[in-house]
C-alpha positions as a Python dict, from the first residue, in 0.01 Angstrom:
ca = {
    (1, 'M'): (0, 0, 0),
    (2, 'R'): (-201, -178, 265),
    (3, 'L'): (-104, -536, 346),
    (4, 'L'): (-250, -813, 563),
    (5, 'L'): (-1, -1025, 758),
    (6, 'V'): (-137, -1352, 900),
    (7, 'E'): (124, -1507, 1129),
    (8, 'D'): (85, -1670, 1473),
    (9, 'D'): (452, -1646, 1574),
    (10, 'E'): (439, -1314, 1759),
    (11, 'M'): (814, -1249, 1750),
    (12, 'L'): (833, -1316, 1378),
    (13, 'A'): (519, -1111, 1314),
    (14, 'L'): (660, -814, 1507),
    (15, 'S'): (987, -829, 1315),
    (16, 'L'): (813, -861, 978),
    (17, 'T'): (568, -582, 1057),
    (18, 'R'): (851, -343, 1136),
    (19, 'F'): (1041, -438, 822),
    (20, 'L'): (737, -418, 596),
    (21, 'R'): (641, -77, 733),
    (22, 'S'): (994, 49, 670),
    (23, 'A'): (954, -78, 312),
    (24, 'G'): (646, 140, 260),
    (25, 'F'): (356, -87, 357),
    (26, 'A'): (71, -15, 598),
    (27, 'V'): (43, -349, 781),
    (28, 'D'): (-249, -510, 962),
    (29, 'H'): (-146, -819, 1160),
    (30, 'V'): (-371, -1103, 1279),
    (31, 'S'): (-267, -1436, 1427),
    (32, 'S'): (-572, -1661, 1381),
    (33, 'A'): (-758, -1818, 1092),
    (34, 'Q'): (-1087, -1676, 1218),
    (35, 'N'): (-964, -1318, 1214),
    (36, 'A'): (-785, -1371, 884),
    (37, 'R'): (-1105, -1486, 713),
    (38, 'A'): (-1292, -1179, 831),
    (39, 'M'): (-1018, -925, 761),
    (40, 'G'): (-948, -1061, 415),
    (41, 'L'): (-1312, -1020, 316),
    (42, 'Q'): (-1391, -693, 494),
    (43, 'E'): (-1084, -484, 414),
    (44, 'D'): (-920, -371, 90),
    (45, 'Y'): (-563, -501, 75),
    (46, 'R'): (-309, -479, -205),
    (47, 'A'): (-155, -810, -92),
    (48, 'A'): (-168, -1068, 187),
    (49, 'V'): (105, -1276, 352),
    (50, 'L'): (-58, -1589, 490),
    (51, 'D'): (102, -1851, 715),
    (52, 'I'): (-23, -2204, 642),
    (53, 'G'): (2, -2330, 1000),
    (54, 'L'): (-235, -2136, 1227),
    (55, 'P'): (-350, -2235, 1578),
    (56, 'D'): (-722, -2253, 1492),
    (57, 'G'): (-712, -2379, 1135),
    (58, 'S'): (-521, -2402, 811),
    (59, 'G'): (-409, -2104, 610),
    (60, 'L'): (-514, -2299, 303),
    (61, 'E'): (-874, -2306, 429),
    (62, 'V'): (-857, -1930, 483),
    (63, 'L'): (-732, -1884, 129),
    (64, 'E'): (-1006, -2104, -12),
    (65, 'T'): (-1265, -1894, 175),
    (66, 'W'): (-1125, -1575, 20),
    (67, 'R'): (-1123, -1720, -329),
    (68, 'Q'): (-1474, -1860, -298),
    (69, 'A'): (-1586, -1508, -207),
    (70, 'R'): (-1420, -1386, -530),
    (71, 'S'): (-1139, -1205, -351),
    (72, 'E'): (-856, -1138, -597),
    (73, 'V'): (-602, -1009, -346),
    (74, 'P'): (-252, -1142, -431),
    (75, 'V'): (-152, -1397, -167),
    (76, 'L'): (194, -1516, -65),
    (77, 'L'): (196, -1827, 155),
    (78, 'L'): (444, -1879, 437),
    (79, 'T'): (523, -2233, 542),
    (80, 'A'): (771, -2404, 772),
    (81, 'R'): (716, -2728, 582),
    (82, 'G'): (958, -2830, 312),
    (83, 'G'): (737, -3078, 130),
    (84, 'W'): (648, -3006, -229),
    (85, 'Q'): (289, -3116, -167),
    (86, 'D'): (217, -2818, 58),
    (87, 'K'): (338, -2582, -212),
    (88, 'V'): (128, -2754, -477),
    (89, 'N'): (-180, -2750, -253),
    (90, 'G'): (-129, -2382, -187),
    (91, 'L'): (-104, -2292, -553),
    (92, 'K'): (-411, -2504, -629),
    (93, 'A'): (-603, -2323, -355),
    (94, 'G'): (-533, -1991, -525),
    (95, 'A'): (-201, -1870, -386),
    (96, 'D'): (12, -1652, -613),
    (97, 'D'): (349, -1734, -455),
    (98, 'Y'): (504, -1907, -155),
    (99, 'L'): (806, -1873, 70),
    (100, 'A'): (946, -2140, 301),
    (101, 'K'): (1073, -2052, 648),
    (102, 'P'): (1334, -1946, 736),
    (103, 'F'): (1368, -1665, 486),
    (104, 'H'): (1523, -1319, 454),
    (105, 'A'): (1285, -1027, 498),
    (106, 'E'): (1434, -863, 189),
    (107, 'E'): (1321, -1158, -22),
    (108, 'L'): (971, -1136, 122),
    (109, 'V'): (945, -767, 30),
    (110, 'A'): (1079, -835, -319),
    (111, 'R'): (822, -1110, -375),
    (112, 'I'): (536, -896, -243),
    (113, 'N'): (630, -609, -472),
    (114, 'A'): (649, -850, -766),
    (115, 'L'): (300, -982, -684),
    (116, 'I'): (159, -630, -672),
    (117, 'R'): (324, -536, -1001),
    (118, 'R'): (177, -842, -1170),
    (119, 'S'): (-167, -763, -1028),
    (120, 'E'): (-135, -419, -1187),
    (121, 'G'): (-36, -571, -1521),
    (122, 'R'): (327, -462, -1525),
    (123, 'V'): (672, -612, -1470),
    (124, 'H'): (900, -310, -1429),
    (125, 'K'): (997, -158, -1094),
    (126, 'V'): (934, 193, -1225),
    (127, 'L'): (569, 296, -1230),
    (128, 'Q'): (485, 525, -1524),
    (129, 'A'): (180, 745, -1571),
    (130, 'S'): (116, 1066, -1765),
    (131, 'G'): (486, 1129, -1823),
    (132, 'F'): (578, 1077, -1457),
    (133, 'E'): (802, 793, -1334),
    (134, 'L'): (790, 659, -978),
    (135, 'D'): (1103, 473, -870),
    (136, 'E'): (978, 221, -614),
    (137, 'E'): (1324, 122, -489),
    (138, 'R'): (1462, 472, -428),
    (139, 'K'): (1128, 628, -328),
    (140, 'R'): (1153, 916, -576),
    (141, 'V'): (955, 1057, -867),
    (142, 'R'): (1062, 1207, -1199),
    (143, 'T'): (849, 1475, -1362),
    (144, 'P'): (791, 1497, -1740),
    (145, 'E'): (1060, 1771, -1744),
    (146, 'G'): (1318, 1518, -1618),
    (147, 'A'): (1360, 1643, -1261),
    (148, 'W'): (1384, 1384, -981),
    (149, 'H'): (1226, 1452, -640),
    (150, 'G'): (1278, 1245, -327),
    (151, 'L'): (968, 1140, -132),
    (152, 'T'): (895, 1070, 231),
    (153, 'G'): (736, 734, 315),
    (154, 'T'): (382, 871, 327),
    (155, 'E'): (430, 1085, 15),
    (156, 'F'): (553, 778, -169),
    (157, 'R'): (261, 558, -61),
    (158, 'L'): (7, 824, -151),
    (159, 'L'): (156, 899, -492),
    (160, 'R'): (196, 530, -571),
    (161, 'C'): (-169, 466, -493),
    (162, 'L'): (-278, 747, -728),
    (163, 'M'): (-30, 666, -1008),
    (164, 'A'): (-109, 294, -1005),
    (165, 'R'): (-463, 374, -1123),
    (166, 'P'): (-445, 701, -1319),
    (167, 'G'): (-784, 845, -1399),
    (168, 'R'): (-951, 666, -1107),
    (169, 'I'): (-1118, 880, -841),
    (170, 'F'): (-1000, 804, -487),
    (171, 'S'): (-1205, 931, -195),
    (172, 'K'): (-1025, 1046, 118),
    (173, 'E'): (-1153, 736, 297),
    (174, 'E'): (-1003, 506, 34),
    (175, 'L'): (-668, 682, 50),
    (176, 'L'): (-661, 667, 430),
    (177, 'E'): (-732, 294, 416),
    (178, 'Q'): (-435, 237, 184),
    (179, 'L'): (-195, 460, 376),
    (180, 'Y'): (-264, 356, 735),
    (181, 'N'): (-337, 36, 926),
    (182, 'L'): (-638, -21, 1148),
    (183, 'D'): (-455, 92, 1462),
    (184, 'A'): (-399, 441, 1323),
    (185, 'D'): (-661, 714, 1350),
    (186, 'P'): (-566, 990, 1104),
    (187, 'S'): (-806, 1265, 999),
    (188, 'H'): (-907, 1367, 649),
    (189, 'N'): (-686, 1673, 693),
    (190, 'V'): (-383, 1449, 669),
    (191, 'I'): (-469, 1358, 310),
    (192, 'E'): (-524, 1723, 220),
    (193, 'A'): (-186, 1817, 365),
    (194, 'Y'): (2, 1547, 173),
    (195, 'I'): (-180, 1629, -151),
    (196, 'R'): (-59, 1988, -114),
    (197, 'R'): (296, 1870, -55),
    (198, 'L'): (288, 1645, -362),
    (199, 'R'): (152, 1927, -578),
    (200, 'R'): (440, 2150, -469),
    (201, 'L'): (682, 1879, -579),
    (202, 'I'): (535, 1764, -909),
    (203, 'G'): (295, 2042, -1012),
    (204, 'R'): (-55, 2152, -919),
    (205, 'D'): (-214, 2006, -1232),
    (206, 'S'): (-82, 1654, -1168),
    (207, 'I'): (-349, 1573, -906),
    (208, 'T'): (-703, 1698, -960),
    (209, 'T'): (-954, 1757, -681),
    (210, 'L'): (-1313, 1662, -761),
    (211, 'R'): (-1524, 1838, -503),
    (212, 'G'): (-1730, 1598, -297),
    (213, 'Q'): (-1566, 1296, -461),
    (214, 'G'): (-1193, 1288, -403),
    (215, 'Y'): (-866, 1302, -594),
    (216, 'V'): (-749, 1169, -929),
    (217, 'F'): (-407, 1150, -1092),
    (218, 'D'): (-451, 1348, -1413),
    (219, 'T'): (-414, 1155, -1740),
    (220, 'S'): (-471, 1451, -1974),
    (221, 'Q'): (-126, 1603, -1953),
}
């Protein structure tokens, strides 16, 4: 689950980046409105955390730019201002949620996960597909036979990406983009290795390889 964090407070951004990565997100961080506009339009994010007060412009203007370009990425606004007008303006500009500083990182993660679930058309914390259940809180998966298997962070992110859109073909490039931030430089072999590990856990037929195209979570079981 790749996420864009737009925050100019470097200490706060560093702390949030660490926490979000430990929660299973691949995080790209920028600190300016200019970079935020570009990143939000060029990259494929599952959600964005956007600070309203940026040194070179307003986060609301960034959000309006995204929405005018038909970007549907779920956006959570961060603000140090307590006035209700800022919250109203943010929601009118196209924000999906907001959080006033100071806040607990656990609440931020909970709100981001709720935004992503709503964008996927569901409300439950357990992701279900083809008889499999993915427990997002405990990072584990249950097979149709009822067996639970624990997952590493990367295994969880990869399986969640596939299960969230069963039947959709994901190329290796798309999977790498969702699993790693821009600073990482993994090879395609990494995806192949983790696909093999997942198949050993949940069965070879659960993930289908389409030669020259990519991988798909099987919906025919």
